[in-house]
PDB file of C-alpha atoms and ligand atoms in Angstrom:
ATOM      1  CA  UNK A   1      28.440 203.864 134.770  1.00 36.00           C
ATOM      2  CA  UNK A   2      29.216 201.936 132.007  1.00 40.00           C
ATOM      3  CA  UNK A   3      32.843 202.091 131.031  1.00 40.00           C
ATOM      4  CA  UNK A   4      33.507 204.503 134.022  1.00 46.00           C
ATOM      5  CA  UNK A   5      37.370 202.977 135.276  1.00 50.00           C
ATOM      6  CA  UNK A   6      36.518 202.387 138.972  1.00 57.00           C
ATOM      7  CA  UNK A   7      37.654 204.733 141.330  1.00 70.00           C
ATOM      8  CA  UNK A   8      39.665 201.703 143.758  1.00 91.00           C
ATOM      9  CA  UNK A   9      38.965 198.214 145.338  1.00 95.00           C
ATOM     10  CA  UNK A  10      38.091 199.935 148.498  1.00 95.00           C
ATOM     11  CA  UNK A  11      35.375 201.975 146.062  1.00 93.00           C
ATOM     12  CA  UNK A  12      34.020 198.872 144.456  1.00 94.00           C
ATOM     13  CA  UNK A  13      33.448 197.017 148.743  1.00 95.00           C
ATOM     14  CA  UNK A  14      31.748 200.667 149.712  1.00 95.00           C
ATOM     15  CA  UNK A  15      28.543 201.227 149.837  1.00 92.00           C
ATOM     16  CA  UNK A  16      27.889 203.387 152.863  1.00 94.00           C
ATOM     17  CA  UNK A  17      26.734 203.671 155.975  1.00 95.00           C
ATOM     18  CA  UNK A  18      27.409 199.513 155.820  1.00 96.00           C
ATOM     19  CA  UNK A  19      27.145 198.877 160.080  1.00 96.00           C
ATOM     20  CA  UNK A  20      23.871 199.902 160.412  1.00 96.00           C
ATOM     21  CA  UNK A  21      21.876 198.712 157.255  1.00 96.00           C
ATOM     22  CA  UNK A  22      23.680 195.485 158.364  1.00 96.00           C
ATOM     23  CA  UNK A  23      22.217 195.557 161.977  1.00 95.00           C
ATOM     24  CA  UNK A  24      18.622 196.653 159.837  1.00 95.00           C
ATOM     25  CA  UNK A  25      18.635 193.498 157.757  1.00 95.00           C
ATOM     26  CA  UNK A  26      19.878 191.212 160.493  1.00 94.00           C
ATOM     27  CA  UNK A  27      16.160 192.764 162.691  1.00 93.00           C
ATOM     28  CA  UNK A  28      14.421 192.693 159.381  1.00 93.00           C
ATOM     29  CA  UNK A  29      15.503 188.915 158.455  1.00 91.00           C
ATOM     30  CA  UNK A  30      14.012 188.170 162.217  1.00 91.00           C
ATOM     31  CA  UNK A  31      17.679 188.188 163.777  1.00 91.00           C
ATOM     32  CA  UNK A  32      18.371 189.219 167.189  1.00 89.00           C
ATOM     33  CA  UNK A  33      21.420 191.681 166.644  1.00 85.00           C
ATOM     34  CA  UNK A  34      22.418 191.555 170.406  1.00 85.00           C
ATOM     35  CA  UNK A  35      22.634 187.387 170.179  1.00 86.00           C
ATOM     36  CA  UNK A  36      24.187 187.053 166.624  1.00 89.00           C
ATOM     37  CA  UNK A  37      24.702 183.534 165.882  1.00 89.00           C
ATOM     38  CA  UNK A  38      27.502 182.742 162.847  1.00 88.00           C
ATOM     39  CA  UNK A  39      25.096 181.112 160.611  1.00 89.00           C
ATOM     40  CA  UNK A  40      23.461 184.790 160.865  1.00 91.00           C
ATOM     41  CA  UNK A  41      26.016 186.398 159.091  1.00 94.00           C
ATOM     42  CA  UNK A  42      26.978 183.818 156.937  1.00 93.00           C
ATOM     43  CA  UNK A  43      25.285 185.317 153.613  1.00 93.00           C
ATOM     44  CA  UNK A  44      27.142 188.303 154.497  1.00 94.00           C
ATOM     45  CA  UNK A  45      30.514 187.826 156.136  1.00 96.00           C
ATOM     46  CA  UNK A  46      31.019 184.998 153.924  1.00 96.00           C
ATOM     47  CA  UNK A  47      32.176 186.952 150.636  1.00 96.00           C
ATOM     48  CA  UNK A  48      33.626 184.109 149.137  1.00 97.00           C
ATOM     49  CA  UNK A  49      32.506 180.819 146.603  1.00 96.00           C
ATOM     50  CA  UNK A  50      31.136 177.807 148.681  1.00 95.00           C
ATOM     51  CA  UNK A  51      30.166 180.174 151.980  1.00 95.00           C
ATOM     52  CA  UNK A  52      31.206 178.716 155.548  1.00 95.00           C
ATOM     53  CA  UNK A  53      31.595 175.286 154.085  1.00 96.00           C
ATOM     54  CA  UNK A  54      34.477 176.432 152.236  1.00 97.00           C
ATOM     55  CA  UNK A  55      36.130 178.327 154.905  1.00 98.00           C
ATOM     56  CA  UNK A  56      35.878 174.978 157.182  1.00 97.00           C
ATOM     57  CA  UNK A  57      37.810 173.278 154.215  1.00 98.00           C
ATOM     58  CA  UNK A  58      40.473 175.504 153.728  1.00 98.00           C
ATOM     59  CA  UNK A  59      41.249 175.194 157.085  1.00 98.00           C
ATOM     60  CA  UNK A  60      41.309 171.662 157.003  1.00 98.00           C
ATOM     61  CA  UNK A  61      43.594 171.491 154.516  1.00 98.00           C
ATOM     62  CA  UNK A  62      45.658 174.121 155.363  1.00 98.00           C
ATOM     63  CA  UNK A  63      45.744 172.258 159.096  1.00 98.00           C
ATOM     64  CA  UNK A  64      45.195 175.521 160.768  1.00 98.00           C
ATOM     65  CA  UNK A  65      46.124 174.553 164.749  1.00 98.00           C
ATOM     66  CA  UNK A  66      44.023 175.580 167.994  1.00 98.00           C
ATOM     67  CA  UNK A  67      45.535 178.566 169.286  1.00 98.00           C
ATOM     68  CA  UNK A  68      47.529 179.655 166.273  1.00 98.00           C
ATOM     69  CA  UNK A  69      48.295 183.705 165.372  1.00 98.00           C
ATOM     70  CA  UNK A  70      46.801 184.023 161.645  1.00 98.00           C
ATOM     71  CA  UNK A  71      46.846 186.682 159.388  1.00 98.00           C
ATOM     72  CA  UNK A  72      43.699 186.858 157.335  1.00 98.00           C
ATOM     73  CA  UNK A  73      44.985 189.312 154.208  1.00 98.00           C
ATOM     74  CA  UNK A  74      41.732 191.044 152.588  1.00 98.00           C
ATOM     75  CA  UNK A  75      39.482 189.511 155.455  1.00 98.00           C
ATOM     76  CA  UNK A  76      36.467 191.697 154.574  1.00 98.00           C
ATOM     77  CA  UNK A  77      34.038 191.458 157.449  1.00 98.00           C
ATOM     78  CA  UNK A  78      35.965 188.976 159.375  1.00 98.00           C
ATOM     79  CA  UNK A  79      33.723 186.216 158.771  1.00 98.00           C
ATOM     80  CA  UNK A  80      36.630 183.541 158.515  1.00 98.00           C
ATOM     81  CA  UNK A  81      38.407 184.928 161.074  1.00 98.00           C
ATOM     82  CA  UNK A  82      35.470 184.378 163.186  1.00 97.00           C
ATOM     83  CA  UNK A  83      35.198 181.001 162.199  1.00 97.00           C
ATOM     84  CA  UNK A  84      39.060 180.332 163.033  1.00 98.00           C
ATOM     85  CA  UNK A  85      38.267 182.238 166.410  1.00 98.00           C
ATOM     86  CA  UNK A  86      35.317 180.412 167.945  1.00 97.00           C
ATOM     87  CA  UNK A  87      36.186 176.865 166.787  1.00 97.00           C
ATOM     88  CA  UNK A  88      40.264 176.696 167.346  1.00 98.00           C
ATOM     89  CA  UNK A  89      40.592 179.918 169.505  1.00 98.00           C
ATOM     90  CA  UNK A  90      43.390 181.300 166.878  1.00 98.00           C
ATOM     91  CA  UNK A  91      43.961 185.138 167.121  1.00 98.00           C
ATOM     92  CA  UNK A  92      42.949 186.527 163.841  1.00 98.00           C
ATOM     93  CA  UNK A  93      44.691 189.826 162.313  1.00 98.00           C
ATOM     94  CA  UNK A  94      41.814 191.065 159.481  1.00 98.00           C
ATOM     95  CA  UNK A  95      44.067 193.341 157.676  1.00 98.00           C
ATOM     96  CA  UNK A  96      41.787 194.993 154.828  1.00 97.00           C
ATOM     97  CA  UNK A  97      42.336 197.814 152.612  1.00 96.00           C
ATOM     98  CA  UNK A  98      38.577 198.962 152.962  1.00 96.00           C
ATOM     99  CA  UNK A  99      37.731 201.059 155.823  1.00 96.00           C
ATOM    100  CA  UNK A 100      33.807 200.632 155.626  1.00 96.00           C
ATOM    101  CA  UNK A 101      34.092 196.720 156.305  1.00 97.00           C
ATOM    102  CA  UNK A 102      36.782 196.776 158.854  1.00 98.00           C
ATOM    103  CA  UNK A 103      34.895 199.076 160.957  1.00 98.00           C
ATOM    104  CA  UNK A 104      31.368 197.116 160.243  1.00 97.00           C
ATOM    105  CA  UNK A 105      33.104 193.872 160.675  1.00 98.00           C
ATOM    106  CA  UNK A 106      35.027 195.039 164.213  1.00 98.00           C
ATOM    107  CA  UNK A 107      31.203 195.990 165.280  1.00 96.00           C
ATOM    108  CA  UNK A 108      30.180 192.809 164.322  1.00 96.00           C
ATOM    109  CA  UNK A 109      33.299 190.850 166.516  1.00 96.00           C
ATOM    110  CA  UNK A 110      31.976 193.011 169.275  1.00 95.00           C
ATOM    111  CA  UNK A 111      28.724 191.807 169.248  1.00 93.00           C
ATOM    112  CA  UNK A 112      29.753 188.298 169.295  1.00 94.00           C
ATOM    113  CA  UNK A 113      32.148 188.873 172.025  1.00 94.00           C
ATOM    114  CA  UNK A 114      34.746 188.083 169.954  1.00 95.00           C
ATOM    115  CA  UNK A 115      37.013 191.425 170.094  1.00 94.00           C
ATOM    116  CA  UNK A 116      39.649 189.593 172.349  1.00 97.00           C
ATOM    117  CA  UNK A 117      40.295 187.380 169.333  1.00 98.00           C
ATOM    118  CA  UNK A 118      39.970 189.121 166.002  1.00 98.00           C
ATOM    119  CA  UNK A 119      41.442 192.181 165.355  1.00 98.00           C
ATOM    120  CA  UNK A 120      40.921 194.571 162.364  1.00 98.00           C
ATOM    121  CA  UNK A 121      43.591 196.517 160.635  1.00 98.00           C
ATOM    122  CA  UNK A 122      43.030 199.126 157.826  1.00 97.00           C
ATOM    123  CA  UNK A 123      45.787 198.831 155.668  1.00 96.00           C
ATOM    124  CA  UNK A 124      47.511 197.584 152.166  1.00 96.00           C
ATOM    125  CA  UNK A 125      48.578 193.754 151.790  1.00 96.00           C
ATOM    126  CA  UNK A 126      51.127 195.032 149.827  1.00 96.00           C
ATOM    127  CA  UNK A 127      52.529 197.024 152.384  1.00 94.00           C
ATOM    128  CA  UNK A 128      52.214 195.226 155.748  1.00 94.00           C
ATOM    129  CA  UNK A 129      52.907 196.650 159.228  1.00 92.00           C
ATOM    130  CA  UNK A 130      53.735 193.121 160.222  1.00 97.00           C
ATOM    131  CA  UNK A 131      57.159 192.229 161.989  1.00 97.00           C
ATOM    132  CA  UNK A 132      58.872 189.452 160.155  1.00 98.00           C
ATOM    133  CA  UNK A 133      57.740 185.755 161.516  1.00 98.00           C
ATOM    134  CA  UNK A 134      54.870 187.505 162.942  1.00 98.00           C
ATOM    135  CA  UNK A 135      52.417 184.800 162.260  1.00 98.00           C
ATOM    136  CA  UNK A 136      51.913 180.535 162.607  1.00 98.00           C
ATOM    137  CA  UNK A 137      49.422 180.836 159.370  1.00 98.00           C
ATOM    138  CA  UNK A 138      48.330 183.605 156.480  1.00 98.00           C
ATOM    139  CA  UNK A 139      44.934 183.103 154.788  1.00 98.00           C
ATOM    140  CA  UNK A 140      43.597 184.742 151.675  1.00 98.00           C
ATOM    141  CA  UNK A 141      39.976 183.842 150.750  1.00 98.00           C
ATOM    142  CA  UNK A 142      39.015 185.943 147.491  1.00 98.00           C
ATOM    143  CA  UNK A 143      41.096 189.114 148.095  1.00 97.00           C
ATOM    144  CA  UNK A 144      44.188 188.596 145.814  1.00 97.00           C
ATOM    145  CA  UNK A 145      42.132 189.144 142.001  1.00 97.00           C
ATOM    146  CA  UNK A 146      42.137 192.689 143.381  1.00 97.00           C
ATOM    147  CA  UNK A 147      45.901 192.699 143.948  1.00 97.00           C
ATOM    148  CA  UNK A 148      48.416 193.463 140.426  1.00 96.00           C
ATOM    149  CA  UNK A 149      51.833 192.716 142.255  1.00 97.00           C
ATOM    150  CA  UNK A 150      51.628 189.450 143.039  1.00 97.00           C
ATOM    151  CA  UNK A 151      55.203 188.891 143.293  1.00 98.00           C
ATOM    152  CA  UNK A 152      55.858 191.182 146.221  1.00 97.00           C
ATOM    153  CA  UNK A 153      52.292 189.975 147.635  1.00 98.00           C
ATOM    154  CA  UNK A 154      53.820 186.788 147.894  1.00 98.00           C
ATOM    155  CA  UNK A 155      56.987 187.893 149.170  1.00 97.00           C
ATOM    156  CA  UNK A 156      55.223 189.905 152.150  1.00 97.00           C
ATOM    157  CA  UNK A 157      53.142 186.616 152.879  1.00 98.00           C
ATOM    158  CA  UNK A 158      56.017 184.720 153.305  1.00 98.00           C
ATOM    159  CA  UNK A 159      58.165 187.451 155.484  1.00 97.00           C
ATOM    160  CA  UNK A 160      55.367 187.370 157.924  1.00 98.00           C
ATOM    161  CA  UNK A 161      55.129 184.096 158.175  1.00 98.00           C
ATOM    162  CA  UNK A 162      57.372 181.853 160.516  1.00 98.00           C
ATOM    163  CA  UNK A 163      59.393 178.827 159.136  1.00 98.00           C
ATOM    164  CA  UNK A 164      56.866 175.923 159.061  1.00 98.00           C
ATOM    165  CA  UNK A 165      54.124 178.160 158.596  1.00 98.00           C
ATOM    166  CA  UNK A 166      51.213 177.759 156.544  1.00 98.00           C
ATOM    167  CA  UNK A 167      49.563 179.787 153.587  1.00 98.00           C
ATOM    168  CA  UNK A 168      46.180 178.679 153.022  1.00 98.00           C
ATOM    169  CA  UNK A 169      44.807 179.946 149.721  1.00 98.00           C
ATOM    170  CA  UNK A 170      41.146 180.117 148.107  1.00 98.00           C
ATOM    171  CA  UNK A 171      40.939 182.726 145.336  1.00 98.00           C
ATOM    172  CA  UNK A 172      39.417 183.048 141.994  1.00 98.00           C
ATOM    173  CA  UNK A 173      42.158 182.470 138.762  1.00 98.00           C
ATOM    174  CA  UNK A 174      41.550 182.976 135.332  1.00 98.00           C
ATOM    175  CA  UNK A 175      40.542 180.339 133.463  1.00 98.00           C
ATOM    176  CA  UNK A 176      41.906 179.271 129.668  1.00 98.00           C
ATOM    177  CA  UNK A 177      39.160 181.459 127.909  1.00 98.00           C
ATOM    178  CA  UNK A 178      39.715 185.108 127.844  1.00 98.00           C
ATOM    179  CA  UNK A 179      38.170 187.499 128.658  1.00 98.00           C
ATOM    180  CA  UNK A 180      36.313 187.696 131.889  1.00 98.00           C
ATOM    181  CA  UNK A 181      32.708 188.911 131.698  1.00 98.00           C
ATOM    182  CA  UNK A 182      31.854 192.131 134.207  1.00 98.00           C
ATOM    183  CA  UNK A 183      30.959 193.238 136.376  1.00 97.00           C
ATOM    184  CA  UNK A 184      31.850 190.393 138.241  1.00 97.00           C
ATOM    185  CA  UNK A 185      31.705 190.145 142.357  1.00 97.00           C
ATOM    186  CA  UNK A 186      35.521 191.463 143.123  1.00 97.00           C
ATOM    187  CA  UNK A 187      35.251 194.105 140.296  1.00 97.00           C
ATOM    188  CA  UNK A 188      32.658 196.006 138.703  1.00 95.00           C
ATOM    189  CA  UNK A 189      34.454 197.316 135.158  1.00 94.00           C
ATOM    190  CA  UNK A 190      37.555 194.945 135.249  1.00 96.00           C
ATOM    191  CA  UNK A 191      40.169 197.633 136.177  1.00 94.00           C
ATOM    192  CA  UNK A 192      40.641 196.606 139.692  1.00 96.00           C
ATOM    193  CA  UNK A 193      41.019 192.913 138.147  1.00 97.00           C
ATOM    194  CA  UNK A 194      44.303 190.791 137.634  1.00 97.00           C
ATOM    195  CA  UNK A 195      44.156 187.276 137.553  1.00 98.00           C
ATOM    196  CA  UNK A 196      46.774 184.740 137.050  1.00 98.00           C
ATOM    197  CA  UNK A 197      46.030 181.170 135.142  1.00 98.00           C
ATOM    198  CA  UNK A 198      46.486 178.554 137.676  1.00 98.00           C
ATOM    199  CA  UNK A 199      49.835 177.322 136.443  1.00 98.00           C
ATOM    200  CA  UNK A 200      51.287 181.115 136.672  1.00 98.00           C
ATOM    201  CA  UNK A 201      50.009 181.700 139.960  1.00 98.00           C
ATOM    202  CA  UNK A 202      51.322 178.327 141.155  1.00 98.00           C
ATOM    203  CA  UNK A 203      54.921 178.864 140.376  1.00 98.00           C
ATOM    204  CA  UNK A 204      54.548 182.706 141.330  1.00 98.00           C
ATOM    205  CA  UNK A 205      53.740 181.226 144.993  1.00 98.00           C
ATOM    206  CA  UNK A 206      56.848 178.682 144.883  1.00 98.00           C
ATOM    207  CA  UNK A 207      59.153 181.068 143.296  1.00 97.00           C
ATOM    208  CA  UNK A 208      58.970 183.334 146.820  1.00 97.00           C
ATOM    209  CA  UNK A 209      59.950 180.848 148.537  1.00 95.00           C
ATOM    210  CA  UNK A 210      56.663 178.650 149.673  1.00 98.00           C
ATOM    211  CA  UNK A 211      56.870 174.766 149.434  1.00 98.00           C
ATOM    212  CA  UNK A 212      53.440 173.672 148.030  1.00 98.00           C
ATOM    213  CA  UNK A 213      51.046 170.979 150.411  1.00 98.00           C
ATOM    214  CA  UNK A 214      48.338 170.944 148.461  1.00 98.00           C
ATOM    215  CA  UNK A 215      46.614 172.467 145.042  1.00 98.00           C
ATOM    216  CA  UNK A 216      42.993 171.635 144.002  1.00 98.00           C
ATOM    217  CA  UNK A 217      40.699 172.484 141.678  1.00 98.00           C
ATOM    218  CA  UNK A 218      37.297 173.367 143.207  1.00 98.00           C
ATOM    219  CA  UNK A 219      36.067 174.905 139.704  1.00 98.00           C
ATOM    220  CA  UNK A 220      33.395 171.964 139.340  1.00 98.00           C
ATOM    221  CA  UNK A 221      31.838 172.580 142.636  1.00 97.00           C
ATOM    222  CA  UNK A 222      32.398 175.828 142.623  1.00 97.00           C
ATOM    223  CA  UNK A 223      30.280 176.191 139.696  1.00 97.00           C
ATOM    224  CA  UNK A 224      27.455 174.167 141.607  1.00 96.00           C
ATOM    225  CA  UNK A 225      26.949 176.043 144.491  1.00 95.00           C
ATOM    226  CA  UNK A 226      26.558 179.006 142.683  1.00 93.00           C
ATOM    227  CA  UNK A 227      23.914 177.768 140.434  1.00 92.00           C
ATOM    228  CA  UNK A 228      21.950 176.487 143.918  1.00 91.00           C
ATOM    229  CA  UNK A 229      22.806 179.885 145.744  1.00 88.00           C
ATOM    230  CA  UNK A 230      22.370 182.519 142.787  1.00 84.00           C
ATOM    231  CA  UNK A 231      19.856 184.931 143.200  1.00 78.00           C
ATOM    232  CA  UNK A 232      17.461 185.404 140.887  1.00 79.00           C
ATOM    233  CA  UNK A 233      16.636 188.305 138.621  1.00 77.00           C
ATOM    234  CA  UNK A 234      13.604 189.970 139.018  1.00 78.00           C
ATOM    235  CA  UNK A 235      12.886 188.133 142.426  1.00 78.00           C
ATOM    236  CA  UNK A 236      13.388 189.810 145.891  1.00 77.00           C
ATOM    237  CA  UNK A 237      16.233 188.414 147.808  1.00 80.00           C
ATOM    238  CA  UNK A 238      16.580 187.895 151.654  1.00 88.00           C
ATOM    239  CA  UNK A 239      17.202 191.854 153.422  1.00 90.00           C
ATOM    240  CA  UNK A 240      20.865 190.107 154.160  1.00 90.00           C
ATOM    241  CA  UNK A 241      22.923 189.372 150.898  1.00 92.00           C
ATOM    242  CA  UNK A 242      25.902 190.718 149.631  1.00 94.00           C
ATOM    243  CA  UNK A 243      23.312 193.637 147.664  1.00 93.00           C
ATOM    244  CA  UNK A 244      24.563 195.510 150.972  1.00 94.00           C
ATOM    245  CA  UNK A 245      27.961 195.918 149.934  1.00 94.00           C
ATOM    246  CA  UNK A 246      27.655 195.445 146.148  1.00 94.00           C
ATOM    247  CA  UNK A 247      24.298 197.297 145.507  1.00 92.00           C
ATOM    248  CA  UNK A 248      22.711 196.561 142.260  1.00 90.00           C
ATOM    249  CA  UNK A 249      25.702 195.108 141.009  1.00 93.00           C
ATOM    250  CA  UNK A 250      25.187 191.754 142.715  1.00 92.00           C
ATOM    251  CA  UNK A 251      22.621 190.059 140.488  1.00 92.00           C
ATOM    252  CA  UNK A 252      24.289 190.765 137.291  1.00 94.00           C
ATOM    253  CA  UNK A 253      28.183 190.157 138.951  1.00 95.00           C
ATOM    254  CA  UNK A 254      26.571 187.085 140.545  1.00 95.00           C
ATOM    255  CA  UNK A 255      25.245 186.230 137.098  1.00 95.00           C
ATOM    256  CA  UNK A 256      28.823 186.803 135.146  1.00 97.00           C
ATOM    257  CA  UNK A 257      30.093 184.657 137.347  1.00 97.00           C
ATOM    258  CA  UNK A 258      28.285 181.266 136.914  1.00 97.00           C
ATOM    259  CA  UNK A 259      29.133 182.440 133.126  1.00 97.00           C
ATOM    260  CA  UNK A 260      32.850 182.673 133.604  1.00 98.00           C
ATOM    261  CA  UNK A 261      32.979 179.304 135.401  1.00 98.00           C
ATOM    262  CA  UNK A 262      31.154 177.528 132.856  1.00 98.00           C
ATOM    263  CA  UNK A 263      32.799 179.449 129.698  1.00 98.00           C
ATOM    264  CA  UNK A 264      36.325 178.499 131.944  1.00 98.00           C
ATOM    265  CA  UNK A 265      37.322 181.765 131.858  1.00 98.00           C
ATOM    266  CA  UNK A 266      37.613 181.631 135.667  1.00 98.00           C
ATOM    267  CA  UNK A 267      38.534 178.616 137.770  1.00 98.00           C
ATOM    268  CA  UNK A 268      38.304 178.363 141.692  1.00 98.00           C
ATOM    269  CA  UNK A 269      41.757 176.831 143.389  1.00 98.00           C
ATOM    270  CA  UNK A 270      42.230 175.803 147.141  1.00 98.00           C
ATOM    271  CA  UNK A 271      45.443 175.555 148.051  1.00 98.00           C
ATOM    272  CA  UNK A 272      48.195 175.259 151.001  1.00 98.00           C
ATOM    273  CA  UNK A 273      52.019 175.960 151.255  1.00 98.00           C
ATOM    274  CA  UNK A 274      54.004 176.111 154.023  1.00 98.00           C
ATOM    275  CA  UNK A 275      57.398 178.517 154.756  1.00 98.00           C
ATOM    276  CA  UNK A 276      59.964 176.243 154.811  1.00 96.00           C
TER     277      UNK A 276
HETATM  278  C1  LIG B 301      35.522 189.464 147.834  1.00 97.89           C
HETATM  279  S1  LIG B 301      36.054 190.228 149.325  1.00 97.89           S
HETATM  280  C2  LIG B 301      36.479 188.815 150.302  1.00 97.89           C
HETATM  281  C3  LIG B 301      36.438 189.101 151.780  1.00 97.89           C
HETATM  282  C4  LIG B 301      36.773 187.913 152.690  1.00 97.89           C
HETATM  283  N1  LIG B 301      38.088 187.370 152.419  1.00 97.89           N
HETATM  284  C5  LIG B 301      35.723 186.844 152.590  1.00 97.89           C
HETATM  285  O1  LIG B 301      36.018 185.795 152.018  1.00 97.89           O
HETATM  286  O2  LIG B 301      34.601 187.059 153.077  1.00 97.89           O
HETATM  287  C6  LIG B 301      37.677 190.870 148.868  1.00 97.89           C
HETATM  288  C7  LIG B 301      38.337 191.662 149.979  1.00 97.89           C
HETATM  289  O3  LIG B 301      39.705 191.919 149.669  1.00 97.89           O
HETATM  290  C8  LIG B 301      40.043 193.209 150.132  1.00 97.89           C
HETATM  291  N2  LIG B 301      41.245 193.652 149.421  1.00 97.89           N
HETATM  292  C9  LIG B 301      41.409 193.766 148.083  1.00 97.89           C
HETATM  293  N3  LIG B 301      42.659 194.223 147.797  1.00 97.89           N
HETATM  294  C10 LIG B 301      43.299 194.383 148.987  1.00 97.89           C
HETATM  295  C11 LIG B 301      44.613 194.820 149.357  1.00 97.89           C
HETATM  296  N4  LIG B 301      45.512 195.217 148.447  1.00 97.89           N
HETATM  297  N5  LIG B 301      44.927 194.839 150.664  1.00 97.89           N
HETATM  298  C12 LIG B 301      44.024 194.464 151.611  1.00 97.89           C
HETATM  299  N6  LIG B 301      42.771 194.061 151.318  1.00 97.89           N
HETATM  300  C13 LIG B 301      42.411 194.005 150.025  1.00 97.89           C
HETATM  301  C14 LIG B 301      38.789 194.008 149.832  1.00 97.89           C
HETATM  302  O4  LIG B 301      38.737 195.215 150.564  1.00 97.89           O
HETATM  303  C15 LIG B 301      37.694 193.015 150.238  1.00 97.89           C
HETATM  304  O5  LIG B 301      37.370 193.107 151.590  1.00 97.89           O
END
């Protein structure tokens, strides 16, 4: 409903009964659900600018290590985490503050026998039930414009992180045009919304204690892949898209979006730090 404030973030990801009208769409696209493969998923579990591509990036430049404990905050479905599983055998913590895609994205682990590896946790980034030092490496892929207190977001990254850790960083940050046109894909009215400009967020992230590796601008291609990728209006999209979660809120979020890139009122970043 128009401006309706929205009830929460985990309101705005929930659009019941997600598991099994995921499992439909997979048979209906011509999947096998009982032999998923991860490009399968990938219009799904992907919830993120640039898709799997992007998630190989980040860790790339984040130098995620075979083997490594990593903490994926807002992981969504676990596609990323899956990613970081199969290819460097990491042990991924999802922690997510949405109970409908933990439990669809723990069925979905299952499935790919990938339980023993990623694990799902319902909970709050900003109050973790981590033990200091915890992890080797925490990743955040389009889950922090939901999050107000970035400060002690930050902070909590960086207590559960060991020294010589890494943060590795892909979110949406507003741009130097205000405002942001909604709905857009991580909120539907704006009220669940708080983005930093990139300089802000940058010295947020240093000021808790995080050395910066790397900072880049993926804005241009960002922009790009969602004018090749957007669906379009009026035209039936694949049974598997992110209209599962977001509903009919997807085409005209998706829409905003390639708007608020090219207006620059949002900008894409990639980024790594480490704990020192
Ligand atoms: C756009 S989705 C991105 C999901 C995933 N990172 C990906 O790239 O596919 C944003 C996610 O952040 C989660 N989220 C938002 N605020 C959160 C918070 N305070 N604590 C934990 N998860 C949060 C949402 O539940 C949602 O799953």
């Amino acid at each position: 409903v128009p401006g309706k404030p929205e009830r929460s973030v985990a309101g705005h990801y929930t659009s019941g009964n997600l598991t099994e009208r995921i499992f439909a769409a997979l048979r209906a696209s011509g999947c096998d659900p009982g032999r998923l493969r991860p490009e399968d998923l990938a219009p799904i579990d992907q919830f993120h600018t640039g898709g799997r591509r992007a998630t190989q990036e980040l860790a790339q430049l984040a130098g995620i290590r075979p083997g490594w404990q990593v903490l994926d905050v807002g992981g969504g479905l676990g596609g990323a985490a899956r990613f970081l599983a199969r290819k460097l055998r990491c042990q991924v913590t999802v922690l997510d503050v949405t109970p409908e895609l933990v439990e669809a994205g723990a069925r979905l682990s299952e499935r790919m026998d990938l339980a023993g590896l990623v694990h799902f946790r319902l909970g709050d980034a900003l109050d973790m039930p981590f033990a200091d030092a915890r992890f080797d490496a925490v990743w955040t892929q389009h889950s922090t414009m939901n999050i107000a207190d970035k400060r002690r977001l930050y902070q909590q990254l960086c207590r559960v992180l060991r020294p010589g850790g890494r943060l590795a960083l892909h979110e949406v940050v507003a741009g130097p045009v205000q405002p942001v046109h909604f709905p857009a894909p991580w909120s539907g009215d704006g009220s669940t919304s708080f983005l930093l400009s990139q300089a802000e967020l940058r010295s947020l992230i240093t000021g808790c204690g995080f050395r910066e590796l790397a900072w880049q601008d993926v804005t241009a291609p960002s922009l790009e892949w969602f004018k090749r990728t957007a669906p379009i209006p009026g035209v039936p999209g694949s049974p598997l898209s992110l209209k599962l979660i977001l509903g009919e809120q997807l085409v005209p979020a998706v829409l905003n979006q390639v708007r608020n890139l090219e207006e620059r009122r949002t900008e894409v970043v990639q980024a790594a730090f480490e704990r020192p």
